[in-house]
Short mmCIF file of C-alpha atoms in Angstrom, two decimals:
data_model
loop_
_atom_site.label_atom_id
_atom_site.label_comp_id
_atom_site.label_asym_id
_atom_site.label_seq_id
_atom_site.Cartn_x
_atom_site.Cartn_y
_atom_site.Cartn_z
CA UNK A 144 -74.24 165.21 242.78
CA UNK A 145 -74.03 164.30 246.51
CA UNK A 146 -71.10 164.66 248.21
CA UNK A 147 -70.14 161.01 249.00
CA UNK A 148 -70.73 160.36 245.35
CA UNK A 149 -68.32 163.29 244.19
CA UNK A 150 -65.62 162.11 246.94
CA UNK A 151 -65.83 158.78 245.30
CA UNK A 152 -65.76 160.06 241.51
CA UNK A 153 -62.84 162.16 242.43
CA UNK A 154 -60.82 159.48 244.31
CA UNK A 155 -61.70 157.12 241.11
CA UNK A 156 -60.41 159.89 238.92
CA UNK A 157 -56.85 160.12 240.75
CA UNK A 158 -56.17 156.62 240.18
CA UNK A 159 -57.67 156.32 236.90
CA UNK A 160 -55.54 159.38 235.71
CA UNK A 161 -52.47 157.06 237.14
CA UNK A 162 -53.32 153.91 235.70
CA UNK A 163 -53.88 155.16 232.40
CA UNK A 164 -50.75 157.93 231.92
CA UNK A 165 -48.58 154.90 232.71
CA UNK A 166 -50.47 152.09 230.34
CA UNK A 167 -50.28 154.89 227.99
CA UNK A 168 -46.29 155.34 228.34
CA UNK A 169 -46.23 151.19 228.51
CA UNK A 170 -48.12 151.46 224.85
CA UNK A 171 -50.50 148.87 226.74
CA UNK A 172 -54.05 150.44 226.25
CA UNK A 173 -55.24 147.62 224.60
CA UNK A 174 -54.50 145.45 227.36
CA UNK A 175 -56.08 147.84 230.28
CA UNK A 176 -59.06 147.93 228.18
CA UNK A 177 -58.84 143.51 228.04
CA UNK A 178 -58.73 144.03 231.71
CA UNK A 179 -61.15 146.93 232.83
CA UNK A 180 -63.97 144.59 230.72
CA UNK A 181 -62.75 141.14 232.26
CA UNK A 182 -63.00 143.24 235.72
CA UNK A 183 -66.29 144.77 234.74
CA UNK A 184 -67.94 141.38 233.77
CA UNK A 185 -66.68 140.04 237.06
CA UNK A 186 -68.34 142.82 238.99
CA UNK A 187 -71.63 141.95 237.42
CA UNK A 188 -71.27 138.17 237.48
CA UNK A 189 -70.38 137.60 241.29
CA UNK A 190 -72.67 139.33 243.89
CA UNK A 191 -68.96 138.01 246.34
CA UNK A 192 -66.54 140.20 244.73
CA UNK A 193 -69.16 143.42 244.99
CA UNK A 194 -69.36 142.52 248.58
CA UNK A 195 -65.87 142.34 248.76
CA UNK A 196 -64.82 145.53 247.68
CA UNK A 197 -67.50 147.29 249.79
CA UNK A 198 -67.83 145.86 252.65
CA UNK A 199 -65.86 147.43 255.69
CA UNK A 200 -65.98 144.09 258.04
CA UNK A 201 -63.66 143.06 255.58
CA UNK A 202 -59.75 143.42 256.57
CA UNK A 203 -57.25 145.58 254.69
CA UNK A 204 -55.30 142.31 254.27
CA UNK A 205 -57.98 139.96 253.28
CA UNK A 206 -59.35 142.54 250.52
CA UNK A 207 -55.62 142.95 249.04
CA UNK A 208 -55.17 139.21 249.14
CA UNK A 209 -58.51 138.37 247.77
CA UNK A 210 -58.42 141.25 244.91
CA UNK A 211 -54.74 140.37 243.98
CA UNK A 212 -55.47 136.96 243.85
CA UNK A 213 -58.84 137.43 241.79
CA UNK A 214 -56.70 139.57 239.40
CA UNK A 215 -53.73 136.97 239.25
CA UNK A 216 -56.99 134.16 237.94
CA UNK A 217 -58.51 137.05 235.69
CA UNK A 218 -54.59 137.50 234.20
CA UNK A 219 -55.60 141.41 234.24
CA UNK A 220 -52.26 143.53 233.51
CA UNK A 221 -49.95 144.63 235.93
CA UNK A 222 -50.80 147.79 236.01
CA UNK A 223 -53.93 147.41 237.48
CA UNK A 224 -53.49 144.70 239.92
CA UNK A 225 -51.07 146.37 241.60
CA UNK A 226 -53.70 149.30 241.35
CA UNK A 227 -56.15 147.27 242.79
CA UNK A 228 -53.68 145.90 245.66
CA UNK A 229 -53.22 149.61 246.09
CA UNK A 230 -56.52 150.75 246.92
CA UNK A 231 -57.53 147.61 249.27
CA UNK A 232 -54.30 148.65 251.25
CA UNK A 233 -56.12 152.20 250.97
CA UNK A 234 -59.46 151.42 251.70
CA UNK A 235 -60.62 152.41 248.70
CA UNK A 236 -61.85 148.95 246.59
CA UNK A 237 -65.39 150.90 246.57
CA UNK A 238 -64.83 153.09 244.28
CA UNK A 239 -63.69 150.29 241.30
CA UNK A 240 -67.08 150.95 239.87
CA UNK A 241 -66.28 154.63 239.17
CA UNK A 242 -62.73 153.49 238.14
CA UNK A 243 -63.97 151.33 235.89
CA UNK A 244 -66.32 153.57 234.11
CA UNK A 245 -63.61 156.98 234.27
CA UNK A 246 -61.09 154.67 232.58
CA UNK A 247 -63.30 153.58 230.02
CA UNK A 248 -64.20 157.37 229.35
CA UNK A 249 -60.63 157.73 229.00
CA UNK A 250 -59.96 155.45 226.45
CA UNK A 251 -62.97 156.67 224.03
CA UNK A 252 -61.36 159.94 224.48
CA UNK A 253 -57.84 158.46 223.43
CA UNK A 254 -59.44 157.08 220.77
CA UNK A 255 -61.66 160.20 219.91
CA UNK A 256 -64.80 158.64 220.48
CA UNK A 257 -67.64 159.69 222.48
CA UNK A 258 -70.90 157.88 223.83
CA UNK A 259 -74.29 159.07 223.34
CA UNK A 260 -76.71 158.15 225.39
CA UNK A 261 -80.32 157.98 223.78
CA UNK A 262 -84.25 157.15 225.45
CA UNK A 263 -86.41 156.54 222.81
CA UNK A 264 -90.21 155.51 223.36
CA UNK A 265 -89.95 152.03 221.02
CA UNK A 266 -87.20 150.88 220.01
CA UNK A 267 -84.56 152.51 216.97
CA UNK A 268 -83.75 149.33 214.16
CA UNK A 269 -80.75 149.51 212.86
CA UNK A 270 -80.92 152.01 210.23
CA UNK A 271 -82.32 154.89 212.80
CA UNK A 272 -79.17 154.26 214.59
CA UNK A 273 -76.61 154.50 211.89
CA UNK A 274 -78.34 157.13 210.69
CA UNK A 275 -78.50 158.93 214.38
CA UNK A 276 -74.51 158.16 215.04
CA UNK A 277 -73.56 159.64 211.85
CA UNK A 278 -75.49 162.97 212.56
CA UNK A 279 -73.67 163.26 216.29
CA UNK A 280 -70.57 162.15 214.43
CA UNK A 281 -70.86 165.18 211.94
CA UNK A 282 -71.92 167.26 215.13
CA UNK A 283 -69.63 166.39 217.72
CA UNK A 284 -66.77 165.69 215.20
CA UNK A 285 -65.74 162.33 216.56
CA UNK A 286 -66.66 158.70 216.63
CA UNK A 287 -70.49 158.68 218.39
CA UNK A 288 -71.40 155.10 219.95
CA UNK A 289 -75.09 155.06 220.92
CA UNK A 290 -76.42 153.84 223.69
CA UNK A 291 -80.03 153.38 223.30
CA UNK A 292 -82.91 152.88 226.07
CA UNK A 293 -86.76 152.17 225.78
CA UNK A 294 -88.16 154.91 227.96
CA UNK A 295 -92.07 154.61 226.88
CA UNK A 296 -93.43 157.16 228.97
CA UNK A 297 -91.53 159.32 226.31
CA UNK A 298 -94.60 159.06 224.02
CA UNK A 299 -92.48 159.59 220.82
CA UNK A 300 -89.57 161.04 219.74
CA UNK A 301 -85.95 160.97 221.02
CA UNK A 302 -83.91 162.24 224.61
CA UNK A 303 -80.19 162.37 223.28
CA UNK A 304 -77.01 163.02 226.00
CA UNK A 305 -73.45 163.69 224.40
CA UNK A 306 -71.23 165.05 227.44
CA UNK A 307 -72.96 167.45 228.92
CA UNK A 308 -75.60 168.59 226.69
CA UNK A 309 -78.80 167.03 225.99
CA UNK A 310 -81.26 167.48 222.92
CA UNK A 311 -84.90 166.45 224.47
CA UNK A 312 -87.49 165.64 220.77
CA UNK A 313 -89.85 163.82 223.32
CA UNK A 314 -93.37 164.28 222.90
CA UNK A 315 -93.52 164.24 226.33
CA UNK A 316 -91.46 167.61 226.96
CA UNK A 317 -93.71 169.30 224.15
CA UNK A 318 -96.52 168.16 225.88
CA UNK A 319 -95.09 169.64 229.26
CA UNK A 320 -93.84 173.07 227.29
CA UNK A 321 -97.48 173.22 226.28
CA UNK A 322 -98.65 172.70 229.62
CA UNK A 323 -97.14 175.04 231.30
CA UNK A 324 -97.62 177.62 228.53
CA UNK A 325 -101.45 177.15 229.14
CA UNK A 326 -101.00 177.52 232.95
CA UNK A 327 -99.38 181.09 232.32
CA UNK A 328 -102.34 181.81 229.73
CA UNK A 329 -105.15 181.00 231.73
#
């Protein structure tokens, strides 16, 4: 990881860690999750409120007005605007991304869940996925969500992340392991 993008992970981390110890004593997780997904969708909706929170022509002031005011509209809980107000006062509104996505790791861990993320080369119906969550489910022991990617230059087979370890099926690694076992051969 570079070091601007582990500065920015571990800045999102301290605040996450605060916003979600005190939803947590408020017994309002349900209502920072509402919000971190109305604040997500808004982050991928308006191309203005990215610019917003990175931009550095932008004033301290203006950013804490405009983000309070966006989360005042949104109705996000209190916890987080005042959070947000927080950070523009901080320069720090450019890490929200990273909050976003640590809080939401947070939660699935409250929850005992875990995501997996899995590359397939076609598509998995239904069926291969039920089938494929209750297998990590029985492996990890918790709640598995998948979710799945086309990656065709995979050939066949299956490249499956759960935390930090990865099981790689692919045709395409084989194809490399055989590869390089005919380079030290020959």
């Amino acid at each position: 990881m570079s070091e601007p993008a582990s500065i920015s992970t571990g800045i999102a981390e301290r605040y996450a860690t605060a916003i979600f110890e005190i939803a947590k004593e408020n017994n309002d997780l349900a209502g920072l999750e509402s919000g971190i997904n109305d604040l997500a969708a808004a982050l991928d909706d308006s191309a203005e409120l990215r610019d917003l929170i990175a931009s550095p022509l932008v004033s301290r002031a203006e950013q804490e007005g405009a983000i309070t005011a966006i989360a005042d509209k949104m109705g996000l809980n209190p916890i987080l605007r005042n959070t947000l107000g927080l950070m523009a006062q901080k320069r720090r509104l450019f890490v929200v991304p990273q909050l976003l996505k640590v809080l939401r790791d947070m939660l699935a861990e409250e929850r005992g869940e875990v995501t997996a993320e899995v590359a397939s080369a076609k598509a998995l119906t239904k069926t291969q996925m039920e089938k494929l969550s209750k297998t990590l489910s029985e492996r990890v022991g918790k709640t598995v969500t998948i979710n799945a990617t086309v990656d065709e230059s995979l050939i066949g087979g299956l490249v499956v992340k759960v935390g930090s370890k990865m099981i790689d099926s692919s045709i395409r690694s084989k194809l490399n392991s055989l590869q390089n076992a005919m380079k030290e051969v020959g």
